[in-house]
PDB file of C-alpha atoms in Angstrom:
ATOM      1  CA  MET K 293     -71.385 103.969 216.745  1.00  0.00           C
ATOM      2  CA  LYS K 294     -70.811 100.841 218.126  1.00  0.00           C
ATOM      3  CA  ILE K 295     -67.314  99.502 220.240  1.00  0.00           C
ATOM      4  CA  LEU K 296     -67.098  95.915 220.889  1.00  0.00           C
ATOM      5  CA  SER K 297     -63.480  94.514 223.226  1.00  0.00           C
ATOM      6  CA  ILE K 298     -63.075  91.527 220.189  1.00  0.00           C
ATOM      7  CA  GLU K 299     -62.806  89.284 224.006  1.00  0.00           C
ATOM      8  CA  ASN K 300     -65.459  87.487 225.118  1.00  0.00           C
ATOM      9  CA  LEU K 301     -67.149  87.957 221.282  1.00  0.00           C
ATOM     10  CA  ASP K 302     -69.676  86.599 219.941  1.00  0.00           C
ATOM     11  CA  ILE K 303     -68.836  86.417 215.797  1.00  0.00           C
ATOM     12  CA  ASN K 304     -71.751  85.373 215.144  1.00  0.00           C
ATOM     13  CA  LYS K 305     -73.652  88.417 215.763  1.00  0.00           C
ATOM     14  CA  ILE K 306     -71.297  90.826 214.058  1.00  0.00           C
ATOM     15  CA  LEU K 307     -70.416  89.153 211.009  1.00  0.00           C
ATOM     16  CA  HIS K 308     -73.480  91.468 209.489  1.00  0.00           C
ATOM     17  CA  TYR K 309     -71.648  95.070 209.519  1.00  0.00           C
ATOM     18  CA  PHE K 310     -69.364  93.452 207.042  1.00  0.00           C
ATOM     19  CA  GLU K 311     -71.573  92.286 205.306  1.00  0.00           C
ATOM     20  CA  LYS K 312     -73.262  96.405 204.521  1.00  0.00           C
ATOM     21  CA  ASP K 313     -70.017  98.442 205.669  1.00  0.00           C
ATOM     22  CA  VAL K 314     -67.255  99.362 206.495  1.00  0.00           C
ATOM     23  CA  VAL K 315     -65.461  97.411 209.866  1.00  0.00           C
ATOM     24  CA  VAL K 316     -62.928  98.715 212.239  1.00  0.00           C
ATOM     25  CA  ILE K 317     -60.817  96.308 213.150  1.00  0.00           C
ATOM     26  CA  PRO K 318     -57.190  94.592 215.431  1.00  0.00           C
ATOM     27  CA  THR K 319     -54.394  93.072 214.251  1.00  0.00           C
ATOM     28  CA  GLU K 320     -51.163  92.833 215.390  1.00  0.00           C
ATOM     29  CA  THR K 321     -49.475  95.250 213.110  1.00  0.00           C
ATOM     30  CA  VAL K 322     -51.882  97.581 214.024  1.00  0.00           C
ATOM     31  CA  TYR K 323     -54.915  98.560 213.565  1.00  0.00           C
ATOM     32  CA  GLY K 324     -56.791  98.030 209.387  1.00  0.00           C
ATOM     33  CA  LEU K 325     -60.302  99.700 208.861  1.00  0.00           C
ATOM     34  CA  ALA K 326     -61.560  96.860 206.741  1.00  0.00           C
ATOM     35  CA  ALA K 327     -64.525  95.734 204.004  1.00  0.00           C
ATOM     36  CA  ALA K 328     -64.919  92.467 202.081  1.00  0.00           C
ATOM     37  CA  ILE K 329     -63.840  92.496 199.237  1.00  0.00           C
ATOM     38  CA  ASN K 330     -67.230  91.991 197.620  1.00  0.00           C
ATOM     39  CA  ASN K 331     -68.032  94.759 198.619  1.00  0.00           C
ATOM     40  CA  GLU K 332     -67.662  97.319 196.482  1.00  0.00           C
ATOM     41  CA  ASN K 333     -69.907 100.043 198.145  1.00  0.00           C
ATOM     42  CA  ALA K 334     -67.555  99.516 201.498  1.00  0.00           C
ATOM     43  CA  LEU K 335     -64.362  98.745 199.567  1.00  0.00           C
ATOM     44  CA  LYS K 336     -64.778 102.757 198.463  1.00  0.00           C
ATOM     45  CA  ASN K 337     -65.494 103.706 201.614  1.00  0.00           C
ATOM     46  CA  ILE K 338     -62.278 103.020 202.942  1.00  0.00           C
ATOM     47  CA  TYR K 339     -60.598 105.096 200.399  1.00  0.00           C
ATOM     48  CA  LYS K 340     -64.205 107.688 201.499  1.00  0.00           C
ATOM     49  CA  LEU K 341     -63.309 107.678 204.945  1.00  0.00           C
ATOM     50  CA  LYS K 342     -60.101 107.811 204.792  1.00  0.00           C
ATOM     51  CA  ARG K 343     -58.868 110.710 202.703  1.00  0.00           C
ATOM     52  CA  ARG K 344     -57.535 108.076 200.839  1.00  0.00           C
ATOM     53  CA  PRO K 345     -55.888 108.491 196.950  1.00  0.00           C
ATOM     54  CA  SER K 346     -57.565 105.442 194.332  1.00  0.00           C
ATOM     55  CA  ASP K 347     -54.041 103.731 193.052  1.00  0.00           C
ATOM     56  CA  ASN K 348     -53.266 103.200 196.814  1.00  0.00           C
ATOM     57  CA  PRO K 349     -53.794  99.493 196.794  1.00  0.00           C
ATOM     58  CA  LEU K 350     -55.558  97.875 199.549  1.00  0.00           C
ATOM     59  CA  ILE K 351     -53.566  94.659 201.382  1.00  0.00           C
ATOM     60  CA  VAL K 352     -55.873  91.721 201.439  1.00  0.00           C
ATOM     61  CA  HIS K 353     -56.316  89.501 204.322  1.00  0.00           C
ATOM     62  CA  VAL K 354     -57.305  85.734 204.208  1.00  0.00           C
ATOM     63  CA  SER K 355     -57.798  82.897 206.681  1.00  0.00           C
ATOM     64  CA  SER K 356     -56.284  80.561 204.768  1.00  0.00           C
ATOM     65  CA  ILE K 357     -53.988  79.026 202.169  1.00  0.00           C
ATOM     66  CA  GLU K 358     -57.278  78.029 199.901  1.00  0.00           C
ATOM     67  CA  MET K 359     -58.243  81.295 200.593  1.00  0.00           C
ATOM     68  CA  LEU K 360     -55.249  82.571 199.028  1.00  0.00           C
ATOM     69  CA  LYS K 361     -55.258  80.358 195.947  1.00  0.00           C
ATOM     70  CA  THR K 362     -58.526  82.459 195.222  1.00  0.00           C
ATOM     71  CA  VAL K 363     -57.261  85.732 195.111  1.00  0.00           C
ATOM     72  CA  ILE K 364     -54.429  85.040 192.885  1.00  0.00           C
ATOM     73  CA  GLU K 365     -53.095  83.874 189.606  1.00  0.00           C
ATOM     74  CA  GLY K 366     -51.010  81.081 188.934  1.00  0.00           C
ATOM     75  CA  GLU K 367     -49.273  79.271 191.005  1.00  0.00           C
ATOM     76  CA  ILE K 368     -47.483  80.083 194.947  1.00  0.00           C
ATOM     77  CA  PRO K 369     -43.348  80.667 194.094  1.00  0.00           C
ATOM     78  CA  LYS K 370     -41.879  78.428 196.543  1.00  0.00           C
ATOM     79  CA  VAL K 371     -39.926  81.518 198.517  1.00  0.00           C
ATOM     80  CA  TYR K 372     -43.726  82.543 199.202  1.00  0.00           C
ATOM     81  CA  GLU K 373     -43.795  79.084 200.514  1.00  0.00           C
ATOM     82  CA  LYS K 374     -41.125  78.551 202.745  1.00  0.00           C
ATOM     83  CA  ILE K 375     -42.321  82.300 204.035  1.00  0.00           C
ATOM     84  CA  ILE K 376     -46.192  81.694 204.606  1.00  0.00           C
ATOM     85  CA  GLU K 377     -44.709  78.541 206.513  1.00  0.00           C
ATOM     86  CA  ASN K 378     -42.426  80.503 208.596  1.00  0.00           C
ATOM     87  CA  PHE K 379     -44.098  83.883 208.810  1.00  0.00           C
ATOM     88  CA  TRP K 380     -47.924  83.303 208.785  1.00  0.00           C
ATOM     89  CA  PRO K 381     -49.888  84.251 210.279  1.00  0.00           C
ATOM     90  CA  GLY K 382     -47.939  87.501 210.897  1.00  0.00           C
ATOM     91  CA  PRO K 383     -46.580  90.166 210.033  1.00  0.00           C
ATOM     92  CA  ILE K 384     -45.489  90.389 206.437  1.00  0.00           C
ATOM     93  CA  SER K 385     -47.729  90.877 203.386  1.00  0.00           C
ATOM     94  CA  LEU K 386     -46.591  88.953 199.832  1.00  0.00           C
ATOM     95  CA  LEU K 387     -46.751  90.074 196.441  1.00  0.00           C
ATOM     96  CA  PHE K 388     -48.907  87.792 194.045  1.00  0.00           C
ATOM     97  CA  LYS K 389     -50.098  88.438 190.636  1.00  0.00           C
ATOM     98  CA  ALA K 390     -53.862  89.643 191.046  1.00  0.00           C
ATOM     99  CA  ASN K 391     -56.673  87.226 189.765  1.00  0.00           C
ATOM    100  CA  LYS K 392     -58.382  88.665 187.289  1.00  0.00           C
ATOM    101  CA  ASN K 393     -61.786  87.954 189.199  1.00  0.00           C
ATOM    102  CA  VAL K 394     -60.787  90.542 192.181  1.00  0.00           C
ATOM    103  CA  SER K 395     -62.262  94.029 192.036  1.00  0.00           C
ATOM    104  CA  ARG K 396     -59.808  96.891 191.353  1.00  0.00           C
ATOM    105  CA  THR K 397     -60.160  98.919 193.910  1.00  0.00           C
ATOM    106  CA  VAL K 398     -58.299  96.664 195.790  1.00  0.00           C
ATOM    107  CA  THR K 399     -55.652  96.531 193.776  1.00  0.00           C
ATOM    108  CA  ALA K 400     -56.088 100.387 193.312  1.00  0.00           C
ATOM    109  CA  GLY K 401     -55.814  99.114 188.860  1.00  0.00           C
ATOM    110  CA  LEU K 402     -52.244  97.669 189.495  1.00  0.00           C
ATOM    111  CA  ASP K 403     -52.257  93.551 187.740  1.00  0.00           C
ATOM    112  CA  THR K 404     -50.702  92.561 190.949  1.00  0.00           C
ATOM    113  CA  ILE K 405     -52.006  91.850 194.944  1.00  0.00           C
ATOM    114  CA  LEU K 406     -50.888  92.765 198.204  1.00  0.00           C
ATOM    115  CA  VAL K 407     -52.432  89.106 200.410  1.00  0.00           C
ATOM    116  CA  ARG K 408     -51.405  88.730 204.276  1.00  0.00           C
ATOM    117  CA  MET K 409     -52.926  86.356 207.210  1.00  0.00           C
ATOM    118  CA  PRO K 410     -52.933  88.476 210.140  1.00  0.00           C
ATOM    119  CA  ASP K 411     -51.835  86.753 213.573  1.00  0.00           C
ATOM    120  CA  ASN K 412     -55.596  87.491 215.631  1.00  0.00           C
ATOM    121  CA  LYS K 413     -57.219  84.920 216.209  1.00  0.00           C
ATOM    122  CA  ILE K 414     -60.755  86.288 216.261  1.00  0.00           C
ATOM    123  CA  ILE K 415     -60.158  88.449 212.414  1.00  0.00           C
ATOM    124  CA  LEU K 416     -58.561  85.351 211.593  1.00  0.00           C
ATOM    125  CA  GLU K 417     -62.360  83.771 212.729  1.00  0.00           C
ATOM    126  CA  ILE K 418     -64.519  86.696 211.132  1.00  0.00           C
ATOM    127  CA  ILE K 419     -62.652  86.036 208.137  1.00  0.00           C
ATOM    128  CA  GLU K 420     -63.304  82.244 208.056  1.00  0.00           C
ATOM    129  CA  LYS K 421     -67.099  82.581 208.713  1.00  0.00           C
ATOM    130  CA  LEU K 422     -67.801  85.363 206.623  1.00  0.00           C
ATOM    131  CA  ASN K 423     -65.723  82.599 203.610  1.00  0.00           C
ATOM    132  CA  ILE K 424     -64.123  85.595 201.939  1.00  0.00           C
ATOM    133  CA  PRO K 425     -60.939  87.858 202.526  1.00  0.00           C
ATOM    134  CA  LEU K 426     -61.393  91.062 203.439  1.00  0.00           C
ATOM    135  CA  ALA K 427     -59.220  94.604 202.373  1.00  0.00           C
ATOM    136  CA  ALA K 428     -57.852  96.866 205.361  1.00  0.00           C
ATOM    137  CA  PRO K 429     -55.404  99.289 205.235  1.00  0.00           C
ATOM    138  CA  SER K 430     -54.677 101.110 208.309  1.00  0.00           C
ATOM    139  CA  ALA K 431     -56.877 102.459 209.984  1.00  0.00           C
ATOM    140  CA  ASN K 432     -56.128 105.933 210.244  1.00  0.00           C
ATOM    141  CA  LEU K 433     -56.658 109.217 208.282  1.00  0.00           C
ATOM    142  CA  SER K 434     -54.468 108.993 205.364  1.00  0.00           C
ATOM    143  CA  GLY K 435     -50.929 110.522 206.013  1.00  0.00           C
ATOM    144  CA  LYS K 436     -51.658 110.930 209.564  1.00  0.00           C
ATOM    145  CA  PRO K 437     -49.720 108.006 212.246  1.00  0.00           C
ATOM    146  CA  SER K 438     -51.058 104.787 212.089  1.00  0.00           C
ATOM    147  CA  PRO K 439     -53.308 103.394 215.082  1.00  0.00           C
ATOM    148  CA  SER K 440     -52.405 101.641 217.572  1.00  0.00           C
ATOM    149  CA  CYS K 441     -55.262 101.022 219.121  1.00  0.00           C
ATOM    150  CA  VAL K 442     -58.978 101.793 219.079  1.00  0.00           C
ATOM    151  CA  HIS K 443     -58.854 104.681 220.293  1.00  0.00           C
ATOM    152  CA  HIS K 444     -56.673 106.300 217.815  1.00  0.00           C
ATOM    153  CA  THR K 445     -59.004 105.285 215.533  1.00  0.00           C
ATOM    154  CA  ILE K 446     -62.546 106.762 216.975  1.00  0.00           C
ATOM    155  CA  ASP K 447     -60.855 109.613 216.795  1.00  0.00           C
ATOM    156  CA  ASP K 448     -59.688 109.515 212.958  1.00  0.00           C
ATOM    157  CA  PHE K 449     -63.751 108.547 212.396  1.00  0.00           C
ATOM    158  CA  GLY K 450     -65.783 108.669 215.221  1.00  0.00           C
ATOM    159  CA  GLU K 451     -69.233 108.352 214.212  1.00  0.00           C
ATOM    160  CA  GLU K 452     -68.105 107.918 210.326  1.00  0.00           C
ATOM    161  CA  CYS K 453     -67.218 103.953 211.253  1.00  0.00           C
ATOM    162  CA  PRO K 454     -70.586 102.142 212.782  1.00  0.00           C
ATOM    163  CA  LEU K 455     -68.123  99.243 214.675  1.00  0.00           C
ATOM    164  CA  TYR K 456     -65.002  98.964 215.852  1.00  0.00           C
ATOM    165  CA  LEU K 457     -63.582  95.653 217.846  1.00  0.00           C
ATOM    166  CA  ASP K 458     -61.422  96.682 220.474  1.00  0.00           C
ATOM    167  CA  GLY K 459     -58.034  93.942 221.030  1.00  0.00           C
ATOM    168  CA  GLY K 460     -56.585  96.530 222.460  1.00  0.00           C
ATOM    169  CA  GLU K 461     -53.167  97.782 221.536  1.00  0.00           C
ATOM    170  CA  CYS K 462     -50.870  95.773 219.136  1.00  0.00           C
ATOM    171  CA  ARG K 463     -48.226  94.025 220.003  1.00  0.00           C
ATOM    172  CA  VAL K 464     -45.556  95.191 216.341  1.00  0.00           C
ATOM    173  CA  GLY K 465     -46.954  98.376 215.959  1.00  0.00           C
ATOM    174  CA  LEU K 466     -45.661  99.554 212.541  1.00  0.00           C
ATOM    175  CA  GLU K 467     -47.460  97.852 209.547  1.00  0.00           C
ATOM    176  CA  SER K 468     -46.150  94.812 208.112  1.00  0.00           C
ATOM    177  CA  THR K 469     -43.080  94.785 205.725  1.00  0.00           C
ATOM    178  CA  VAL K 470     -44.321  94.318 202.070  1.00  0.00           C
ATOM    179  CA  PHE K 471     -41.796  91.127 200.535  1.00  0.00           C
ATOM    180  CA  THR K 472     -41.832  90.807 196.646  1.00  0.00           C
ATOM    181  CA  TYR K 473     -39.744  88.065 194.395  1.00  0.00           C
ATOM    182  CA  LEU K 474     -42.024  88.288 191.129  1.00  0.00           C
ATOM    183  CA  ASN K 475     -38.740  89.153 189.514  1.00  0.00           C
ATOM    184  CA  SER K 476     -36.171  89.458 191.959  1.00  0.00           C
ATOM    185  CA  PRO K 477     -36.175  89.469 195.898  1.00  0.00           C
ATOM    186  CA  ALA K 478     -37.305  92.234 197.168  1.00  0.00           C
ATOM    187  CA  ILE K 479     -38.667  94.239 200.254  1.00  0.00           C
ATOM    188  CA  LEU K 480     -40.859  97.334 199.349  1.00  0.00           C
ATOM    189  CA  ARG K 481     -42.044  99.264 202.876  1.00  0.00           C
ATOM    190  CA  PRO K 482     -39.765  97.503 205.846  1.00  0.00           C
ATOM    191  CA  GLY K 483     -42.287  96.214 208.419  1.00  0.00           C
ATOM    192  CA  GLY K 484     -42.470  93.549 211.070  1.00  0.00           C
ATOM    193  CA  ILE K 485     -40.124  91.011 209.294  1.00  0.00           C
ATOM    194  CA  CYS K 486     -36.925  91.951 209.308  1.00  0.00           C
ATOM    195  CA  ILE K 487     -35.054  91.914 205.955  1.00  0.00           C
ATOM    196  CA  GLU K 488     -31.376  90.271 208.221  1.00  0.00           C
ATOM    197  CA  VAL K 489     -34.166  87.174 208.882  1.00  0.00           C
ATOM    198  CA  LEU K 490     -36.096  87.119 205.851  1.00  0.00           C
ATOM    199  CA  GLU K 491     -32.342  86.192 203.892  1.00  0.00           C
ATOM    200  CA  LYS K 492     -31.723  84.304 206.476  1.00  0.00           C
ATOM    201  CA  LEU K 493     -33.957  82.001 206.231  1.00  0.00           C
ATOM    202  CA  ILE K 494     -34.789  82.661 201.367  1.00  0.00           C
ATOM    203  CA  GLY K 495     -30.895  82.622 201.277  1.00  0.00           C
ATOM    204  CA  GLU K 496     -30.395  84.931 199.413  1.00  0.00           C
ATOM    205  CA  LYS K 497     -29.200  88.912 199.343  1.00  0.00           C
ATOM    206  CA  ILE K 498     -32.328  91.060 199.164  1.00  0.00           C
ATOM    207  CA  ASN K 499     -33.095  94.130 197.529  1.00  0.00           C
ATOM    208  CA  ILE K 500     -34.279  96.881 199.553  1.00  0.00           C
ATOM    209  CA  ASN K 501     -37.075  99.448 197.339  1.00  0.00           C
ATOM    210  CA  TYR K 502     -39.412 101.657 199.272  1.00  0.00           C
ATOM    211  CA  SER K 503     -39.422 104.388 196.589  1.00  0.00           C
ATOM    212  CA  VAL K 504     -42.159 104.581 194.063  1.00  0.00           C
ATOM    213  CA  LYS K 505     -39.995 102.058 191.352  1.00  0.00           C
ATOM    214  CA  LYS K 506     -41.784 100.248 189.042  1.00  0.00           C
ATOM    215  CA  ILE K 507     -40.993  96.662 189.622  1.00  0.00           C
ATOM    216  CA  GLU K 508     -42.439  93.790 186.120  1.00  0.00           C
ATOM    217  CA  ASN K 509     -44.220  97.226 184.837  1.00  0.00           C
ATOM    218  CA  GLN K 510     -46.631  99.058 187.701  1.00  0.00           C
ATOM    219  CA  GLN K 511     -46.022  97.603 191.237  1.00  0.00           C
ATOM    220  CA  ILE K 512     -46.894  99.885 193.996  1.00  0.00           C
ATOM    221  CA  CYS K 513     -47.159  98.854 197.708  1.00  0.00           C
ATOM    222  CA  PRO K 514     -48.844 101.761 200.064  1.00  0.00           C
ATOM    223  CA  GLY K 515     -46.555 104.147 201.941  1.00  0.00           C
ATOM    224  CA  GLN K 516     -44.402 103.882 198.193  1.00  0.00           C
ATOM    225  CA  LYS K 517     -46.456 107.350 196.847  1.00  0.00           C
ATOM    226  CA  TYR K 518     -47.649 109.674 199.171  1.00  0.00           C
ATOM    227  CA  LYS K 519     -46.699 111.630 202.862  1.00  0.00           C
ATOM    228  CA  HIS K 520     -46.947 109.041 205.865  1.00  0.00           C
ATOM    229  CA  TYR K 521     -47.614 108.927 209.046  1.00  0.00           C
ATOM    230  CA  SER K 522     -46.929 112.783 209.913  1.00  0.00           C
ATOM    231  CA  PRO K 523     -48.703 114.106 213.041  1.00  0.00           C
ATOM    232  CA  ASN K 524     -50.326 117.905 212.431  1.00  0.00           C
ATOM    233  CA  ASN K 525     -47.750 119.583 214.252  1.00  0.00           C
ATOM    234  CA  LYS K 526     -44.528 119.846 213.330  1.00  0.00           C
ATOM    235  CA  PHE K 527     -41.886 117.400 214.320  1.00  0.00           C
ATOM    236  CA  VAL K 528     -38.194 116.848 213.693  1.00  0.00           C
ATOM    237  CA  LEU K 529     -36.311 113.909 212.642  1.00  0.00           C
ATOM    238  CA  ILE K 530     -32.119 115.080 214.424  1.00  0.00           C
ATOM    239  CA  ILE K 531     -29.384 112.315 213.041  1.00  0.00           C
ATOM    240  CA  SER K 532     -26.802 114.787 213.519  1.00  0.00           C
ATOM    241  CA  ASP K 533     -24.684 114.340 216.844  1.00  0.00           C
ATOM    242  CA  SER K 534     -23.444 118.110 216.012  1.00  0.00           C
ATOM    243  CA  VAL K 535     -27.291 120.052 216.887  1.00  0.00           C
ATOM    244  CA  ASN K 536     -27.622 122.051 219.361  1.00  0.00           C
ATOM    245  CA  ILE K 537     -31.553 121.202 220.591  1.00  0.00           C
ATOM    246  CA  GLU K 538     -32.219 124.350 223.222  1.00  0.00           C
ATOM    247  CA  GLU K 539     -31.893 126.757 220.183  1.00  0.00           C
ATOM    248  CA  LEU K 540     -33.752 124.236 217.570  1.00  0.00           C
ATOM    249  CA  VAL K 541     -36.830 124.420 219.871  1.00  0.00           C
ATOM    250  CA  LYS K 542     -36.902 127.910 221.437  1.00  0.00           C
ATOM    251  CA  GLU K 543     -39.295 129.549 219.168  1.00  0.00           C
ATOM    252  CA  TYR K 544     -41.703 126.810 221.059  1.00  0.00           C
ATOM    253  CA  LYS K 545     -44.323 126.525 223.484  1.00  0.00           C
ATOM    254  CA  LYS K 546     -44.243 123.430 224.630  1.00  0.00           C
ATOM    255  CA  VAL K 547     -41.799 120.856 223.384  1.00  0.00           C
ATOM    256  CA  GLY K 548     -42.740 116.969 223.132  1.00  0.00           C
ATOM    257  CA  ILE K 549     -39.167 114.570 222.951  1.00  0.00           C
ATOM    258  CA  LEU K 550     -39.701 111.178 221.918  1.00  0.00           C
ATOM    259  CA  THR K 551     -36.936 109.931 223.681  1.00  0.00           C
ATOM    260  CA  HIS K 552     -35.139 106.269 223.700  1.00  0.00           C
ATOM    261  CA  TYR K 553     -31.610 103.398 224.256  1.00  0.00           C
ATOM    262  CA  ASP K 554     -30.170 105.950 221.766  1.00  0.00           C
ATOM    263  CA  PHE K 555     -31.447 109.835 223.003  1.00  0.00           C
ATOM    264  CA  LYS K 556     -32.035 110.517 225.848  1.00  0.00           C
ATOM    265  CA  PRO K 557     -31.402 114.231 225.235  1.00  0.00           C
ATOM    266  CA  LYS K 558     -31.496 116.878 229.124  1.00  0.00           C
ATOM    267  CA  MET K 559     -33.319 119.987 228.788  1.00  0.00           C
ATOM    268  CA  LYS K 560     -32.672 123.347 230.943  1.00  0.00           C
ATOM    269  CA  ARG K 561     -36.814 124.429 230.389  1.00  0.00           C
ATOM    270  CA  GLU K 562     -38.117 121.057 231.552  1.00  0.00           C
ATOM    271  CA  GLN K 563     -41.153 122.426 232.573  1.00  0.00           C
ATOM    272  CA  ASP K 564     -41.553 123.113 228.875  1.00  0.00           C
ATOM    273  CA  CYS K 565     -41.519 119.636 227.370  1.00  0.00           C
ATOM    274  CA  GLU K 566     -43.222 116.582 227.344  1.00  0.00           C
ATOM    275  CA  ILE K 567     -41.217 113.643 226.838  1.00  0.00           C
ATOM    276  CA  ILE K 568     -42.194 109.740 226.772  1.00  0.00           C
ATOM    277  CA  TYR K 569     -39.501 107.711 226.320  1.00  0.00           C
ATOM    278  CA  LEU K 570     -39.814 104.336 223.457  1.00  0.00           C
ATOM    279  CA  GLY K 571     -38.336 102.249 225.091  1.00  0.00           C
ATOM    280  CA  ASN K 572     -34.382 100.091 225.433  1.00  0.00           C
ATOM    281  CA  LYS K 573     -34.619  98.159 222.035  1.00  0.00           C
ATOM    282  CA  PRO K 574     -35.989  98.487 218.626  1.00  0.00           C
ATOM    283  CA  TYR K 575     -38.666  96.615 219.101  1.00  0.00           C
ATOM    284  CA  GLU K 576     -40.104  97.742 221.370  1.00  0.00           C
ATOM    285  CA  VAL K 577     -39.697 101.434 219.968  1.00  0.00           C
ATOM    286  CA  ALA K 578     -41.160 100.306 216.368  1.00  0.00           C
ATOM    287  CA  MET K 579     -44.256  99.802 218.583  1.00  0.00           C
ATOM    288  CA  ASN K 580     -44.294 102.823 221.031  1.00  0.00           C
ATOM    289  CA  LEU K 581     -43.584 104.926 217.547  1.00  0.00           C
ATOM    290  CA  PHE K 582     -46.934 106.031 216.818  1.00  0.00           C
ATOM    291  CA  LYS K 583     -48.499 106.080 219.914  1.00  0.00           C
ATOM    292  CA  GLY K 584     -46.418 108.714 220.924  1.00  0.00           C
ATOM    293  CA  LEU K 585     -46.554 111.141 218.315  1.00  0.00           C
ATOM    294  CA  ARG K 586     -50.102 110.698 218.254  1.00  0.00           C
ATOM    295  CA  LYS K 587     -49.870 111.512 222.215  1.00  0.00           C
ATOM    296  CA  LEU K 588     -47.125 114.555 221.943  1.00  0.00           C
ATOM    297  CA  ASP K 589     -49.298 115.639 218.777  1.00  0.00           C
ATOM    298  CA  GLU K 590     -52.163 116.454 221.754  1.00  0.00           C
ATOM    299  CA  THR K 591     -50.563 118.815 223.904  1.00  0.00           C
ATOM    300  CA  CYS K 592     -47.215 119.477 221.716  1.00  0.00           C
ATOM    301  CA  ASP K 593     -45.937 122.850 219.013  1.00  0.00           C
ATOM    302  CA  ILE K 594     -43.575 120.953 218.145  1.00  0.00           C
ATOM    303  CA  ILE K 595     -42.164 117.217 218.490  1.00  0.00           C
ATOM    304  CA  ILE K 596     -38.672 116.039 217.896  1.00  0.00           C
ATOM    305  CA  THR K 597     -36.348 112.407 218.152  1.00  0.00           C
ATOM    306  CA  LYS K 598     -33.310 111.519 216.964  1.00  0.00           C
ATOM    307  CA  GLY K 599     -32.386 108.200 214.589  1.00  0.00           C
ATOM    308  CA  VAL K 600     -31.995 104.949 215.363  1.00  0.00           C
ATOM    309  CA  SER K 601     -29.036 102.833 213.732  1.00  0.00           C
ATOM    310  CA  ILE K 602     -30.891 100.170 210.929  1.00  0.00           C
ATOM    311  CA  GLU K 603     -30.031  97.338 211.667  1.00  0.00           C
ATOM    312  CA  MET K 604     -32.854  94.153 212.727  1.00  0.00           C
ATOM    313  CA  GLU K 605     -36.885  96.559 214.321  1.00  0.00           C
ATOM    314  CA  GLY K 606     -34.493  99.783 213.313  1.00  0.00           C
ATOM    315  CA  GLU K 607     -34.794 100.145 209.553  1.00  0.00           C
ATOM    316  CA  ALA K 608     -38.710  99.851 209.972  1.00  0.00           C
ATOM    317  CA  ILE K 609     -38.176 103.255 212.518  1.00  0.00           C
ATOM    318  CA  MET K 610     -36.155 104.913 210.332  1.00  0.00           C
ATOM    319  CA  ASP K 611     -38.377 104.059 207.350  1.00  0.00           C
ATOM    320  CA  ARG K 612     -41.331 105.618 209.458  1.00  0.00           C
ATOM    321  CA  VAL K 613     -39.829 108.336 211.234  1.00  0.00           C
ATOM    322  CA  LYS K 614     -38.226 109.948 207.604  1.00  0.00           C
ATOM    323  CA  LYS K 615     -41.669 110.102 206.366  1.00  0.00           C
ATOM    324  CA  ALA K 616     -43.433 111.447 209.477  1.00  0.00           C
ATOM    325  CA  ALA K 617     -40.519 114.876 209.753  1.00  0.00           C
ATOM    326  CA  HIS K 618     -41.644 117.772 208.358  1.00  0.00           C
ATOM    327  CA  MET K 619     -37.654 118.644 209.191  1.00  0.00           C
ATOM    328  CA  ILE K 620     -35.072 116.668 209.075  1.00  0.00           C
ATOM    329  CA  ILE K 621     -31.313 117.987 210.236  1.00  0.00           C
TER     330      ILE K 621
END
């Protein structure tokens, strides 16, 4: 196992890792477990290391529009061209019809493919030098909180991964938005680009479809079908204003509380509480959510937080905490 900072990285010296196996890479969203899409053994190792179900497709990362065209069928829709012009490189993945030459391990046997261009100069240079896209789901054990720093990925995979590239903390902290226009405009997973921003850009109402519902036959994106983002210890999401928090946590020895701009409870048993403040604004809460969950999961028997309003980044935050929660009250 080797850990290398991307600062002053000699890219040519690490390219051979991508030709053999998986590599943990930083992006602006979360850390990814990457493999070249023409390396079938490495692709299968992504599923093995993550303990990921084989019907959960992988998002493909490209470094150019020319590379994008090698993995899709047909022309790029006009709406996608507008999104690409405004938000690539960036935290949004687009759903295309897949080129028939793309490995079915990448697409999970579907006829569609999710593609994005990550906003990380070093990773884009690596992809460009490899001259092959990278498949890169989040670098965490399936079902657990996503990794926003390299230490989270080491905690999950340890010696199982041969190379970790350390790019510091991710500035978005949540996975990419997943958008489709293959049938009608819809967000399949909220993320780094908000629905309000997209609607203003394309001039159309966008549907929200986060459940396991087929659009145009078989099209499912990561995050829809299985339990995601959950810590090991009990995580409770409060959405009611009438919850007695002291009563809720009285049976637990160590209580973790994720507070934010709209949730600052006063606890009588402060000595038994570990409190992490996620931020004053929705984008700060999004950036710090997974980091806070992982930190409290190390020491606390129960973790609680309260929901936020769904404007802007709030939609993505609520998607994650609802899926992560063992209980919603």
